[in-house]
GROMACS .gro file of C-alpha atoms in nm:
model
  276
    1MET     CA    1  -1.845   2.865  -4.269
    2VAL     CA    2  -1.570   2.671  -4.147
    3GLN     CA    3  -1.295   2.553  -4.267
    4GLN     CA    4  -1.134   2.294  -4.301
    5ALA     CA    5  -1.013   2.148  -3.886
    6GLN     CA    6  -0.687   2.287  -3.815
    7LEU     CA    7  -0.483   1.974  -3.553
    8ILE     CA    8  -0.325   2.021  -3.277
    9TYR     CA    9  -0.129   1.780  -3.101
   10VAL     CA   10  -0.148   1.790  -2.731
   11VAL     CA   11   0.214   1.618  -2.607
   12SER     CA   12   0.288   1.611  -2.210
   13ASP     CA   13   0.518   1.340  -1.993
   14SER     CA   14   0.186   1.352  -1.772
   15ILE     CA   15  -0.205   1.322  -1.818
   16GLY     CA   16  -0.187   1.637  -2.047
   17GLU     CA   17  -0.487   1.751  -1.906
   18THR     CA   18  -0.363   2.153  -1.858
   19ALA     CA   19  -0.219   2.151  -2.195
   20GLU     CA   20  -0.582   2.014  -2.313
   21LEU     CA   21  -0.805   2.238  -2.138
   22VAL     CA   22  -0.619   2.540  -2.228
   23VAL     CA   23  -0.594   2.459  -2.604
   24ARG     CA   24  -0.997   2.397  -2.553
   25ALA     CA   25  -1.069   2.720  -2.428
   26ALA     CA   26  -0.850   2.946  -2.664
   27ALA     CA   27  -1.029   2.752  -2.911
   28SER     CA   28  -1.340   2.781  -2.850
   29GLN     CA   29  -1.226   3.227  -2.914
   30PHE     CA   30  -1.181   3.094  -3.295
   31ASP     CA   31  -1.540   2.956  -3.340
   32ARG     CA   32  -1.517   2.900  -3.766
   33PHE     CA   33  -1.223   2.694  -3.684
   34ALA     CA   34  -1.300   2.317  -3.682
   35ILE     CA   35  -1.033   2.231  -3.421
   36ASP     CA   36  -0.925   1.890  -3.351
   37VAL     CA   37  -0.709   1.773  -3.028
   38TYR     CA   38  -0.530   1.551  -3.007
   39LYS     CA   39  -0.384   1.399  -2.717
   40TYR     CA   40  -0.003   1.238  -2.655
   41PRO     CA   41  -0.002   1.192  -2.264
   42TYR     CA   42   0.294   1.003  -2.025
   43ILE     CA   43   0.578   1.086  -2.322
   44GLU     CA   44   0.909   0.955  -2.171
   45ASP     CA   45   1.192   0.926  -2.427
   46LYS     CA   46   1.323   1.157  -2.732
   47GLU     CA   47   1.177   0.879  -2.908
   48SER     CA   48   0.804   0.908  -2.852
   49ILE     CA   49   0.875   1.269  -2.993
   50ASP     CA   50   1.069   1.208  -3.302
   51GLU     CA   51   0.748   1.060  -3.404
   52ILE     CA   52   0.520   1.305  -3.263
   53ILE     CA   53   0.682   1.598  -3.459
   54ALA     CA   54   0.759   1.353  -3.798
   55SER     CA   55   0.352   1.313  -3.794
   56ALA     CA   56   0.281   1.684  -3.690
   57LYS     CA   57   0.518   1.780  -3.993
   58GLU     CA   58   0.363   1.603  -4.215
   59SER     CA   59  -0.042   1.640  -4.120
   60LYS     CA   60   0.112   2.092  -4.083
   61ALA     CA   61  -0.035   2.005  -3.706
   62MET     CA   62   0.057   2.293  -3.388
   63ILE     CA   63   0.193   2.155  -3.120
   64VAL     CA   64   0.096   2.232  -2.718
   65PHE     CA   65   0.339   2.065  -2.504
   66THR     CA   66   0.344   2.078  -2.059
   67LEU     CA   67   0.715   1.888  -2.082
   68VAL     CA   68   0.843   1.934  -1.710
   69VAL     CA   69   1.146   1.757  -1.751
   70PRO     CA   70   1.410   1.933  -1.904
   71GLU     CA   71   1.541   1.741  -2.155
   72LEU     CA   72   1.288   1.626  -2.288
   73LYS     CA   73   1.169   1.937  -2.330
   74ALA     CA   74   1.494   2.115  -2.479
   75TYR     CA   75   1.441   1.824  -2.716
   76ILE     CA   76   1.108   1.852  -2.829
   77LEU     CA   77   1.193   2.262  -2.850
   78GLU     CA   78   1.484   2.206  -3.078
   79GLN     CA   79   1.317   1.901  -3.301
   80ALA     CA   80   1.029   2.152  -3.416
   81ALA     CA   81   1.224   2.468  -3.500
   82LEU     CA   82   1.391   2.249  -3.750
   83HIS     CA   83   1.127   2.101  -3.885
   84ALA     CA   84   0.937   2.440  -3.861
   85ILE     CA   85   0.641   2.348  -3.666
   86PRO     CA   86   0.424   2.567  -3.437
   87ILE     CA   87   0.485   2.493  -3.116
   88VAL     CA   88   0.434   2.650  -2.740
   89ASP     CA   89   0.513   2.560  -2.384
   90VAL     CA   90   0.246   2.604  -2.153
   91MET     CA   91   0.363   2.627  -1.843
   92GLY     CA   92   0.701   2.723  -1.917
   93PRO     CA   93   0.676   3.084  -1.937
   94LEU     CA   94   0.542   3.093  -1.617
   95MET     CA   95   0.771   2.799  -1.450
   96ASN     CA   96   1.113   3.037  -1.601
   97SER     CA   97   0.853   3.355  -1.397
   98LEU     CA   98   0.828   3.131  -1.013
   99GLN     CA   99   1.213   3.026  -1.105
  100VAL     CA  100   1.323   3.461  -1.054
  101MET     CA  101   1.060   3.500  -0.809
  102LEU     CA  102   1.084   3.223  -0.550
  103ASN     CA  103   1.501   3.206  -0.700
  104GLU     CA  104   1.467   2.845  -0.692
  105PRO     CA  105   1.467   2.601  -0.957
  106PRO     CA  106   1.180   2.339  -1.081
  107ILE     CA  107   1.185   2.015  -0.910
  108GLY     CA  108   1.141   1.873  -1.329
  109LYS     CA  109   0.839   1.587  -1.205
  110PRO     CA  110   0.568   1.503  -1.436
  111GLY     CA  111   0.262   1.493  -1.293
  112LEU     CA  112   0.258   1.639  -0.970
  113VAL     CA  113  -0.084   1.805  -1.039
  114ARG     CA  114  -0.285   1.543  -1.054
  115ARG     CA  115  -0.103   1.383  -0.712
  116LEU     CA  116  -0.176   1.676  -0.570
  117ASP     CA  117  -0.567   1.602  -0.674
  118GLU     CA  118  -0.505   1.286  -0.522
  119GLU     CA  119  -0.402   1.426  -0.164
  120TYR     CA  120  -0.704   1.620  -0.217
  121PHE     CA  121  -0.953   1.384  -0.267
  122ARG     CA  122  -0.838   1.182   0.007
  123LYS     CA  123  -0.822   1.493   0.250
  124VAL     CA  124  -1.263   1.473   0.097
  125ASP     CA  125  -1.233   1.110   0.215
  126ALA     CA  126  -1.106   1.100   0.528
  127ILE     CA  127  -1.333   1.417   0.679
  128GLU     CA  128  -1.639   1.241   0.487
  129PHE     CA  129  -1.550   0.875   0.701
  130ALA     CA  130  -1.426   1.128   1.056
  131VAL     CA  131  -1.856   1.206   1.051
  132LYS     CA  132  -1.966   0.923   0.980
  133TYR     CA  133  -1.829   0.731   1.248
  134ASP     CA  134  -1.829   1.020   1.482
  135ASP     CA  135  -1.901   0.928   1.807
  136GLY     CA  136  -1.961   0.576   1.757
  137ARG     CA  137  -2.227   0.549   1.532
  138ASP     CA  138  -2.139   0.306   1.311
  139PRO     CA  139  -1.959   0.049   1.468
  140ARG     CA  140  -1.834  -0.161   1.156
  141GLY     CA  141  -1.669   0.168   1.062
  142LEU     CA  142  -1.409   0.039   1.326
  143LEU     CA  143  -1.257  -0.255   1.136
  144ARG     CA  144  -1.176  -0.015   0.822
  145ALA     CA  145  -0.996   0.329   1.017
  146ASP     CA  146  -0.644   0.402   1.081
  147VAL     CA  147  -0.644   0.466   1.385
  148VAL     CA  148  -0.979   0.485   1.652
  149LEU     CA  149  -0.974   0.714   1.936
  150ILE     CA  150  -1.102   0.583   2.283
  151GLY     CA  151  -1.243   0.804   2.524
  152VAL     CA  152  -1.540   0.962   2.756
  153SER     CA  153  -1.715   1.266   2.691
  154ARG     CA  154  -1.567   1.613   2.640
  155THR     CA  155  -1.206   1.422   2.648
  156SER     CA  156  -1.161   1.610   2.249
  157LYS     CA  157  -1.228   1.350   2.057
  158THR     CA  158  -1.435   1.460   1.774
  159PRO     CA  159  -1.184   1.783   1.754
  160LEU     CA  160  -0.891   1.527   1.702
  161SER     CA  161  -1.042   1.316   1.419
  162MET     CA  162  -1.149   1.649   1.239
  163TYR     CA  163  -0.754   1.738   1.303
  164LEU     CA  164  -0.613   1.394   1.207
  165ALA     CA  165  -0.855   1.407   0.892
  166ASN     CA  166  -0.650   1.686   0.724
  167LYS     CA  167  -0.368   1.455   0.773
  168ARG     CA  168  -0.599   1.238   0.540
  169LEU     CA  169  -0.665   0.959   0.790
  170LYS     CA  170  -0.968   0.777   0.788
  171VAL     CA  171  -1.018   0.857   1.229
  172ALA     CA  172  -1.345   0.642   1.419
  173ASN     CA  173  -1.382   0.764   1.785
  174VAL     CA  174  -1.601   0.596   2.061
  175PRO     CA  175  -1.744   0.742   2.367
  176LEU     CA  176  -1.685   0.505   2.708
  177VAL     CA  177  -1.930   0.490   2.889
  178PRO     CA  178  -2.011   0.267   3.179
  179GLU     CA  179  -2.322   0.213   3.131
  180VAL     CA  180  -2.259   0.114   2.734
  181GLU     CA  181  -2.125  -0.198   2.635
  182PRO     CA  182  -1.791  -0.099   2.344
  183PRO     CA  183  -1.889  -0.244   2.021
  184GLU     CA  184  -1.725  -0.549   1.998
  185GLU     CA  185  -1.537  -0.401   1.743
  186LEU     CA  186  -1.299  -0.235   1.890
  187PHE     CA  187  -1.118  -0.586   2.090
  188GLN     CA  188  -1.032  -0.703   1.728
  189LEU     CA  189  -0.841  -0.405   1.636
  190PRO     CA  190  -0.481  -0.474   1.611
  191PRO     CA  191  -0.417  -0.260   1.940
  192GLU     CA  192  -0.150  -0.018   1.775
  193ARG     CA  193  -0.462   0.140   1.593
  194CYS     CA  194  -0.658   0.278   1.898
  195VAL     CA  195  -0.526   0.491   2.109
  196GLY     CA  196  -0.702   0.627   2.430
  197LEU     CA  197  -0.738   0.936   2.635
  198THR     CA  198  -0.790   1.039   2.963
  199ILE     CA  199  -0.778   1.362   3.181
  200ASN     CA  200  -0.705   1.539   3.448
  201PRO     CA  201  -1.100   1.439   3.670
  202GLU     CA  202  -1.034   1.816   3.776
  203GLN     CA  203  -1.039   2.020   3.447
  204LEU     CA  204  -1.281   1.744   3.256
  205ASN     CA  205  -1.522   1.864   3.591
  206SER     CA  206  -1.390   2.219   3.463
  207ILE     CA  207  -1.469   2.140   3.145
  208ARG     CA  208  -1.821   1.998   3.181
  209THR     CA  209  -1.928   2.291   3.376
  210GLU     CA  210  -1.905   2.461   3.101
  211ARG     CA  211  -2.021   2.283   2.905
  212LEU     CA  212  -2.411   2.296   3.053
  213LYS     CA  213  -2.364   2.604   3.140
  214ALA     CA  214  -2.331   2.692   2.771
  215LEU     CA  215  -2.616   2.465   2.705
  216GLY     CA  216  -2.862   2.659   2.948
  217LEU     CA  217  -2.857   2.299   3.200
  218THR     CA  218  -2.782   2.350   3.569
  219ALA     CA  219  -2.434   2.316   3.653
  220GLN     CA  220  -2.544   2.005   3.886
  221ALA     CA  221  -2.604   1.737   3.669
  222ASN     CA  222  -2.491   1.455   3.748
  223TYR     CA  223  -2.280   1.463   3.371
  224ALA     CA  224  -2.020   1.735   3.586
  225ASN     CA  225  -2.019   1.508   3.930
  226LEU     CA  226  -1.695   1.458   4.038
  227GLU     CA  227  -1.762   1.121   4.179
  228ARG     CA  228  -1.931   1.055   3.866
  229ILE     CA  229  -1.634   1.131   3.560
  230ASN     CA  230  -1.417   0.942   3.858
  231GLU     CA  231  -1.644   0.624   3.763
  232GLU     CA  232  -1.637   0.679   3.416
  233LEU     CA  233  -1.218   0.735   3.379
  234ALA     CA  234  -1.187   0.495   3.583
  235TYR     CA  235  -1.377   0.261   3.349
  236SER     CA  236  -1.180   0.368   3.084
  237GLU     CA  237  -0.904   0.290   3.230
  238ARG     CA  238  -1.023  -0.057   3.241
  239ILE     CA  239  -1.141  -0.086   2.858
  240MET     CA  240  -0.827   0.053   2.779
  241LYS     CA  241  -0.602  -0.177   2.953
  242ARG     CA  242  -0.815  -0.474   2.828
  243ILE     CA  243  -0.726  -0.349   2.476
  244GLY     CA  244  -0.382  -0.292   2.570
  245CYS     CA  245  -0.357   0.074   2.291
  246PRO     CA  246  -0.208   0.364   2.373
  247VAL     CA  247  -0.331   0.590   2.638
  248ILE     CA  248  -0.264   0.985   2.614
  249ASP     CA  249  -0.360   1.209   2.911
  250VAL     CA  250  -0.445   1.533   2.723
  251SER     CA  251  -0.521   1.677   3.035
  252ASN     CA  252  -0.389   2.106   2.905
  253LYS     CA  253  -0.297   1.964   2.610
  254ALA     CA  254  -0.400   2.127   2.283
  255VAL     CA  255  -0.590   1.923   2.026
  256GLU     CA  256  -0.235   1.990   1.783
  257GLU     CA  257  -0.037   1.840   2.064
  258THR     CA  258  -0.269   1.562   2.109
  259ALA     CA  259  -0.257   1.508   1.764
  260ASN     CA  260   0.082   1.537   1.744
  261ILE     CA  261   0.185   1.231   1.990
  262ILE     CA  262  -0.089   1.046   1.789
  263LEU     CA  263   0.048   1.104   1.416
  264GLU     CA  264   0.454   0.950   1.587
  265ILE     CA  265   0.274   0.699   1.739
  266ILE     CA  266   0.151   0.572   1.414
  267ARG     CA  267   0.469   0.717   1.237
  268LYS     CA  268   0.649   0.449   1.476
  269ASN     CA  269   0.436   0.141   1.418
  270LYS     CA  270   0.446   0.201   1.017
  271LEU     CA  271   0.784   0.128   1.089
  272ARG     CA  272   0.745  -0.140   1.301
  273GLY     CA  273   0.488  -0.315   1.095
  274GLU     CA  274   0.840  -0.263   0.755
  275LYS     CA  275   1.036  -0.394   0.946
  276LYS     CA  276   0.914  -0.758   1.018
   0.00000   0.00000   0.00000
């Protein structure tokens, strides 16, 4: 036999998802009882808490909360005790234990979990973008990119794209080949949103030779021919000058090192844009 519904008020200074999930998980263990959950999100002042306390007292509700602003947390606990309302602080005990363990007080700002979730989804979106617009597959993505990397084959365009995507940047890359005209969209970009990658010819020759060996092909192929490499690098230099973009020499640089240079270029461009 199902008993009369028990009310639980979920109170939060953010959206209240954490407390609601905990309440519903706990309530599922009491299946003979009907438990109704009312959510009060984005509580930012004592007046709102007073209204919730008055309602909880009248309806004999329990309060479950995730208020992280110290003043509001202290106030709701004080008022609940004053009016004999059962109350549960979902995050308090864990935050207290973390504070002791880390010897650091909590920030006390609401909504940080949601912000972390948003950051995660931005990263996923950026990674999907980098995969979709890798190696010049679809030039339509160039105008939507935060940064476009250009250079000849084996200048680390794809690894750099993925590394920067993990920094939540939407990155496209375009290979520069003398026989293939670059997409028109490349020249419609503001120069500061494009970064050219170049490399020492001898090092590129070595990288390409090893690549051919890994593929089981002869190292004498035109792809690793030094004369051909110099031709490609000269062509890429002309394209980069035409665009007017910054150029990074990736010779003997780790992907992380080159990525940090690109991030610094983006940061400086952003600061310039804010000053205009």
